[in-house]
């Protein structure tokens, strides 16, 4: 018997997002009517294109195409790149046309490269990677995420670097390579810890918690979610608190602590009800049902599963709707099979009614799964349906669905094995490629380090030579201006040499943050300036005395 358990994840407050998004769209469209045809007009078109990708991608595409046309007429390359980016979002997320989306993103990438907009280049790399990931081309996705990461490192974009590492981690998670996924998520988390970004820390702790949950390491998962909860409460992220309590409730249910799970779900439910987030409410109703089922309270299970179904019927995908229908069927099946076998054979009236309802719901759900091409749930519930028919004495239908279950199960097994082998080969290819790239990087770094050492030696040699020249000049009578000029030049060279040595240390300590780097350089200048004046005066006076 299977009940679809809601996966632990961060839910998006879709309802509120739509409301605030529509208000912004109305404002932008009103502003568009008042604007002249210029670069600002193009920027508004691009924003509208981005805003429509979830609610009306056709309109989003229309605004994006108008922006492309005007950007070309105005020779506005920045606007043109962003227009292609907006079109890519609408094709990918709005229309699921991944091939055209990649084409748009690559046009955007070409323009960003031409105008040397590195942030735009990094964004384009990331977007192409995401489309490849969603379309199943995960090997290509990793290549683009790696490019995005390298560019972020080059431009000291730490958040972008963390995001790229996270995207790579997600792919390894999809492949079932949890240790590698954890390694990437931990790297992302370390970056956010270093820059002390608490919302980011919370996000990456959540990803690590999800991995431990997938590995059924419930204690570790709970530990991470409890850490997240403390941060979210501190920064008053109430939506995050509600999601995390839902996650903790799922773990409590798995551990058999059903009353604690219900308490946590109550808190989560109250928040999502207050913001009218019905998609999240449907998940919570399902999780209520799972907890009550384990407690044997079938009326409460049925009540919550039906509430979840009513929401999903209006707002969710057909597969999620079918999951809810099958869950309701599983309640009637569980009620029926709680009776003794003798009662079932004697066709107890309540039992017969429960089995009839279970069969009705299972068949409806299987029909939807079949139309949507969903195999896994269809297989599991075909097995349950076969058993239900067996219990009411319909051997013909029982055999039919049992055969269907085995056929689907074999198909899933073969697909899983093929996928597992393909993923294994891809991971091996990727690791070999990464090793080769690392060897090339190490070679370049060694050559670079050797080149730098030669340059340092050259600079040091010049400084020493200047010192010797000053010493020798002290043996002769020379003009005052020449003595002071030589002393000034030598001291400048010494301090510039010191700054060359200090600069990499400053970059590493500041992590590329401009304000930190500026502060360190300012302190260094305040220390060096008086020392420079003092040494210059001493050296020039010594030469003049000699």
CSV table of N, CA, C and O in Angstrom, one decimal, residues 7-79:
chain,number,residue,atom,x,y,z
A,7,UNK,N,6.9,15.6,-0.8
A,7,UNK,CA,8.4,15.8,-0.6
A,7,UNK,C,8.7,17.0,0.1
A,7,UNK,O,8.0,18.0,0.0
A,8,UNK,N,9.7,17.0,0.9
A,8,UNK,CA,10.1,18.1,1.7
A,8,UNK,C,10.8,19.1,0.8
A,8,UNK,O,11.8,18.9,0.2
A,9,UNK,N,10.3,20.3,0.7
A,9,UNK,CA,10.9,21.3,-0.1
A,9,UNK,C,10.4,22.7,0.3
A,9,UNK,O,9.4,22.8,1.0
A,10,UNK,N,11.1,23.7,-0.2
A,10,UNK,CA,10.6,25.1,0.0
A,10,UNK,C,9.5,25.4,-1.0
A,10,UNK,O,9.7,25.3,-2.2
A,11,UNK,N,8.3,25.8,-0.5
A,11,UNK,CA,7.2,26.2,-1.3
A,11,UNK,C,7.3,27.6,-1.6
A,11,UNK,O,7.7,28.4,-0.8
A,12,UNK,N,6.7,28.0,-2.8
A,12,UNK,CA,6.7,29.4,-3.1
A,12,UNK,C,5.3,29.9,-2.9
A,12,UNK,O,4.3,29.3,-3.2
A,13,UNK,N,5.2,31.1,-2.3
A,13,UNK,CA,3.9,31.7,-2.0
A,13,UNK,C,3.3,32.2,-3.3
A,13,UNK,O,3.4,33.4,-3.7
A,14,UNK,N,2.7,31.3,-4.1
A,14,UNK,CA,2.3,31.6,-5.4
A,14,UNK,C,1.2,32.7,-5.4
A,14,UNK,O,1.2,33.6,-6.2
A,15,UNK,N,0.2,32.6,-4.5
A,15,UNK,CA,-0.9,33.5,-4.5
A,15,UNK,C,-0.4,34.9,-4.3
A,15,UNK,O,-0.8,35.9,-5.1
A,16,UNK,N,0.4,35.1,-3.3
A,16,UNK,CA,0.9,36.5,-3.0
A,16,UNK,C,1.8,37.0,-4.1
A,16,UNK,O,1.7,38.2,-4.4
A,17,UNK,N,2.6,36.1,-4.7
A,17,UNK,CA,3.5,36.5,-5.7
A,17,UNK,C,2.6,37.0,-6.9
A,17,UNK,O,3.0,38.0,-7.6
A,18,UNK,N,1.5,36.3,-7.2
A,18,UNK,CA,0.7,36.7,-8.3
A,18,UNK,C,0.1,38.1,-8.1
A,18,UNK,O,0.0,38.9,-9.0
A,19,UNK,N,-0.4,38.3,-6.8
A,19,UNK,CA,-1.1,39.5,-6.5
A,19,UNK,C,-0.1,40.7,-6.7
A,19,UNK,O,-0.4,41.7,-7.3
A,20,UNK,N,1.1,40.6,-6.0
A,20,UNK,CA,2.0,41.7,-6.1
A,20,UNK,C,2.5,41.9,-7.5
A,20,UNK,O,2.8,43.0,-8.0
A,21,UNK,N,2.7,40.7,-8.3
A,21,UNK,CA,3.2,40.7,-9.6
A,21,UNK,C,2.2,41.5,-10.5
A,21,UNK,O,2.6,42.3,-11.4
A,22,UNK,N,0.9,41.2,-10.4
A,22,UNK,CA,-0.1,41.9,-11.2
A,22,UNK,C,-0.2,43.4,-11.0
A,22,UNK,O,-0.3,44.1,-11.9
A,23,UNK,N,0.0,43.8,-9.7
A,23,UNK,CA,0.0,45.2,-9.4
A,23,UNK,C,1.2,45.9,-10.1
A,23,UNK,O,1.0,47.0,-10.7
A,24,UNK,N,2.3,45.2,-10.1
A,24,UNK,CA,3.5,45.8,-10.8
A,24,UNK,C,3.3,45.8,-12.3
A,24,UNK,O,3.7,46.8,-13.0
A,25,UNK,N,2.7,44.7,-12.8
A,25,UNK,CA,2.5,44.7,-14.3
A,25,UNK,C,1.5,45.8,-14.7
A,25,UNK,O,1.8,46.5,-15.7
A,26,UNK,N,0.5,46.1,-13.9
A,26,UNK,CA,-0.4,47.2,-14.2
A,26,UNK,C,0.3,48.5,-14.2
A,26,UNK,O,0.1,49.4,-15.1
A,27,UNK,N,1.2,48.7,-13.2
A,27,UNK,CA,1.9,49.9,-13.1
A,27,UNK,C,2.9,50.1,-14.3
A,27,UNK,O,3.0,51.2,-14.9
A,28,UNK,N,3.6,49.0,-14.7
A,28,UNK,CA,4.5,49.1,-15.9
A,28,UNK,C,3.7,49.4,-17.2
A,28,UNK,O,4.2,50.2,-18.0
A,29,UNK,N,2.6,48.7,-17.4
A,29,UNK,CA,1.8,48.9,-18.6
A,29,UNK,C,1.3,50.3,-18.7
A,29,UNK,O,1.2,50.9,-19.8
A,30,UNK,N,0.9,50.9,-17.5
A,30,UNK,CA,0.5,52.3,-17.5
A,30,UNK,C,1.6,53.3,-17.9
A,30,UNK,O,1.4,54.2,-18.6
A,31,UNK,N,2.8,52.9,-17.3
A,31,UNK,CA,4.0,53.8,-17.6
A,31,UNK,C,4.4,53.7,-19.1
A,31,UNK,O,4.8,54.7,-19.7
A,32,UNK,N,4.2,52.5,-19.7
A,32,UNK,CA,4.5,52.3,-21.1
A,32,UNK,C,3.8,53.2,-22.0
A,32,UNK,O,4.3,53.7,-23.0
A,33,UNK,N,2.5,53.5,-21.7
A,33,UNK,CA,1.7,54.4,-22.5
A,33,UNK,C,2.2,55.8,-22.5
A,33,UNK,O,1.9,56.6,-23.4
A,34,UNK,N,2.9,56.2,-21.4
A,34,UNK,CA,3.4,57.6,-21.3
A,34,UNK,C,4.8,57.8,-21.8
A,34,UNK,O,5.2,59.0,-22.0
A,35,UNK,N,5.5,56.7,-22.1
A,35,UNK,CA,6.9,56.8,-22.5
A,35,UNK,C,7.1,57.1,-24.0
A,35,UNK,O,6.4,56.6,-24.8
A,36,UNK,N,8.2,57.8,-24.3
A,36,UNK,CA,8.7,57.9,-25.6
A,36,UNK,C,9.4,56.6,-26.0
A,36,UNK,O,9.9,55.9,-25.2
A,37,UNK,N,9.6,56.4,-27.3
A,37,UNK,CA,10.3,55.2,-27.8
A,37,UNK,C,11.8,55.5,-27.6
A,37,UNK,O,12.4,56.1,-28.5
A,38,UNK,N,12.3,55.0,-26.5
A,38,UNK,CA,13.7,55.2,-26.2
A,38,UNK,C,14.2,54.0,-25.5
A,38,UNK,O,13.5,53.0,-25.3
A,39,UNK,N,15.4,54.1,-24.9
A,39,UNK,CA,16.0,52.9,-24.2
A,39,UNK,C,15.2,52.6,-22.9
A,39,UNK,O,15.1,51.4,-22.5
A,40,UNK,N,14.6,53.6,-22.3
A,40,UNK,CA,13.8,53.4,-21.1
A,40,UNK,C,12.5,52.6,-21.5
A,40,UNK,O,12.1,51.7,-20.7
A,41,UNK,N,12.0,52.9,-22.7
A,41,UNK,CA,10.8,52.1,-23.2
A,41,UNK,C,11.2,50.7,-23.3
A,41,UNK,O,10.4,49.8,-23.0
A,42,UNK,N,12.4,50.4,-23.9
A,42,UNK,CA,12.8,49.0,-24.1
A,42,UNK,C,13.0,48.3,-22.7
A,42,UNK,O,12.6,47.2,-22.6
A,43,UNK,N,13.5,49.0,-21.7
A,43,UNK,CA,13.7,48.4,-20.4
A,43,UNK,C,12.3,48.0,-19.8
A,43,UNK,O,12.2,46.9,-19.2
A,44,UNK,N,11.3,48.8,-20.0
A,44,UNK,CA,10.0,48.5,-19.5
A,44,UNK,C,9.4,47.3,-20.2
A,44,UNK,O,8.8,46.4,-19.6
A,45,UNK,N,9.6,47.2,-21.5
A,45,UNK,CA,9.2,46.1,-22.3
A,45,UNK,C,9.8,44.8,-21.8
A,45,UNK,O,9.1,43.7,-21.7
A,46,UNK,N,11.1,44.9,-21.5
A,46,UNK,CA,11.8,43.7,-21.0
A,46,UNK,C,11.3,43.3,-19.6
A,46,UNK,O,11.1,42.1,-19.4
A,47,UNK,N,11.0,44.2,-18.8
A,47,UNK,CA,10.5,43.9,-17.4
A,47,UNK,C,9.1,43.2,-17.5
A,47,UNK,O,8.8,42.3,-16.9
A,48,UNK,N,8.3,43.8,-18.5
A,48,UNK,CA,6.9,43.2,-18.7
A,48,UNK,C,7.1,41.7,-19.2
A,48,UNK,O,6.3,40.8,-18.8
A,49,UNK,N,8.0,41.5,-20.1
A,49,UNK,CA,8.2,40.2,-20.6
A,49,UNK,C,8.6,39.2,-19.5
A,49,UNK,O,8.1,38.1,-19.5
A,50,UNK,N,9.5,39.6,-18.6
A,50,UNK,CA,9.9,38.8,-17.5
A,50,UNK,C,8.7,38.5,-16.6
A,50,UNK,O,8.5,37.4,-16.1
A,51,UNK,N,7.9,39.5,-16.3
A,51,UNK,CA,6.8,39.4,-15.4
A,51,UNK,C,5.7,38.5,-15.8
A,51,UNK,O,5.0,37.9,-15.0
A,52,UNK,N,5.5,38.3,-17.2
A,52,UNK,CA,4.4,37.5,-17.7
A,52,UNK,C,4.7,36.0,-17.9
A,52,UNK,O,3.8,35.3,-18.2
A,53,UNK,N,6.0,35.6,-17.7
A,53,UNK,CA,6.4,34.3,-18.0
A,53,UNK,C,5.6,33.2,-17.3
A,53,UNK,O,5.3,32.1,-17.8
A,54,UNK,N,5.1,33.5,-16.0
A,54,UNK,CA,4.4,32.5,-15.3
A,54,UNK,C,2.9,32.5,-15.6
A,54,UNK,O,2.2,31.5,-15.7
A,55,UNK,N,2.3,33.7,-15.8
A,55,UNK,CA,0.9,33.9,-15.9
A,55,UNK,C,0.4,33.9,-17.3
A,55,UNK,O,-0.7,33.3,-17.6
A,56,UNK,N,1.2,34.5,-18.2
A,56,UNK,CA,0.7,34.6,-19.6
A,56,UNK,C,2.0,34.6,-20.5
A,56,UNK,O,2.4,35.7,-21.0
A,57,UNK,N,2.6,33.5,-20.8
A,57,UNK,CA,3.9,33.5,-21.5
A,57,UNK,C,3.7,34.0,-23.0
A,57,UNK,O,4.7,34.6,-23.5
A,58,UNK,N,2.5,33.8,-23.6
A,58,UNK,CA,2.3,34.4,-24.9
A,58,UNK,C,2.5,35.9,-24.9
A,58,UNK,O,3.1,36.5,-25.8
A,59,UNK,N,1.9,36.5,-23.9
A,59,UNK,CA,2.0,38.0,-23.8
A,59,UNK,C,3.5,38.3,-23.5
A,59,UNK,O,4.0,39.4,-23.9
A,60,UNK,N,4.1,37.5,-22.6
A,60,UNK,CA,5.5,37.8,-22.3
A,60,UNK,C,6.4,37.7,-23.6
A,60,UNK,O,7.3,38.5,-23.8
A,61,UNK,N,6.1,36.7,-24.4
A,61,UNK,CA,6.8,36.6,-25.7
A,61,UNK,C,6.6,37.8,-26.6
A,61,UNK,O,7.5,38.3,-27.3
A,62,UNK,N,5.3,38.3,-26.6
A,62,UNK,CA,5.0,39.4,-27.5
A,62,UNK,C,5.8,40.7,-27.0
A,62,UNK,O,6.4,41.4,-27.9
A,63,UNK,N,5.9,40.9,-25.7
A,63,UNK,CA,6.6,42.1,-25.2
A,63,UNK,C,8.1,41.9,-25.5
A,63,UNK,O,8.8,42.8,-25.9
A,64,UNK,N,8.6,40.7,-25.4
A,64,UNK,CA,10.0,40.4,-25.6
A,64,UNK,C,10.4,40.6,-27.1
A,64,UNK,O,11.5,41.2,-27.4
A,65,UNK,N,9.5,40.1,-28.0
A,65,UNK,CA,9.8,40.3,-29.4
A,65,UNK,C,9.8,41.8,-29.8
A,65,UNK,O,10.5,42.2,-30.7
A,66,UNK,N,8.8,42.5,-29.2
A,66,UNK,CA,8.8,44.0,-29.5
A,66,UNK,C,10.1,44.7,-29.0
A,66,UNK,O,10.6,45.6,-29.7
A,67,UNK,N,10.6,44.2,-27.9
A,67,UNK,CA,11.8,44.8,-27.3
A,67,UNK,C,13.0,44.5,-28.2
A,67,UNK,O,13.9,45.3,-28.5
A,68,UNK,N,13.0,43.3,-28.8
A,68,UNK,CA,14.1,42.9,-29.7
A,68,UNK,C,14.1,43.8,-30.9
A,68,UNK,O,15.1,44.4,-31.4
A,69,UNK,N,12.9,44.1,-31.5
A,69,UNK,CA,12.7,44.9,-32.7
A,69,UNK,C,13.2,46.4,-32.4
A,69,UNK,O,14.0,46.9,-33.1
A,70,UNK,N,12.8,46.9,-31.3
A,70,UNK,CA,13.1,48.3,-30.9
A,70,UNK,C,14.6,48.4,-30.5
A,70,UNK,O,15.3,49.4,-30.9
A,71,UNK,N,15.1,47.4,-29.8
A,71,UNK,CA,16.5,47.5,-29.4
A,71,UNK,C,17.4,47.5,-30.7
A,71,UNK,O,18.5,48.2,-30.7
A,72,UNK,N,17.1,46.7,-31.7
A,72,UNK,CA,17.8,46.7,-33.0
A,72,UNK,C,17.7,48.1,-33.6
A,72,UNK,O,18.7,48.6,-34.2
A,73,UNK,N,16.5,48.7,-33.6
A,73,UNK,CA,16.4,50.0,-34.3
A,73,UNK,C,17.2,51.0,-33.6
A,73,UNK,O,17.7,52.0,-34.2
A,74,UNK,N,17.2,50.9,-32.2
A,74,UNK,CA,18.0,51.9,-31.4
A,74,UNK,C,19.4,51.6,-31.2
A,74,UNK,O,20.2,52.4,-30.6
A,75,UNK,N,19.8,50.4,-31.8
A,75,UNK,CA,21.2,49.9,-31.6
A,75,UNK,C,21.5,49.9,-30.1
A,75,UNK,O,22.6,50.2,-29.7
A,76,UNK,N,20.6,49.4,-29.3
A,76,UNK,CA,20.7,49.3,-27.8
A,76,UNK,C,21.1,47.9,-27.5
A,76,UNK,O,20.2,47.0,-27.3
A,77,UNK,N,22.4,47.6,-27.5
A,77,UNK,CA,22.9,46.2,-27.3
A,77,UNK,C,22.5,45.6,-25.9
A,77,UNK,O,22.1,44.4,-25.8
A,78,UNK,N,22.6,46.4,-24.9
A,78,UNK,CA,22.3,45.9,-23.5
A,78,UNK,C,20.8,45.5,-23.4
A,78,UNK,O,20.5,44.5,-22.9
A,79,UNK,N,19.9,46.3,-24.0
A,79,UNK,CA,18.5,46.0,-24.0
A,79,UNK,C,18.2,44.8,-24.9
A,79,UNK,O,17.3,44.0,-24.5
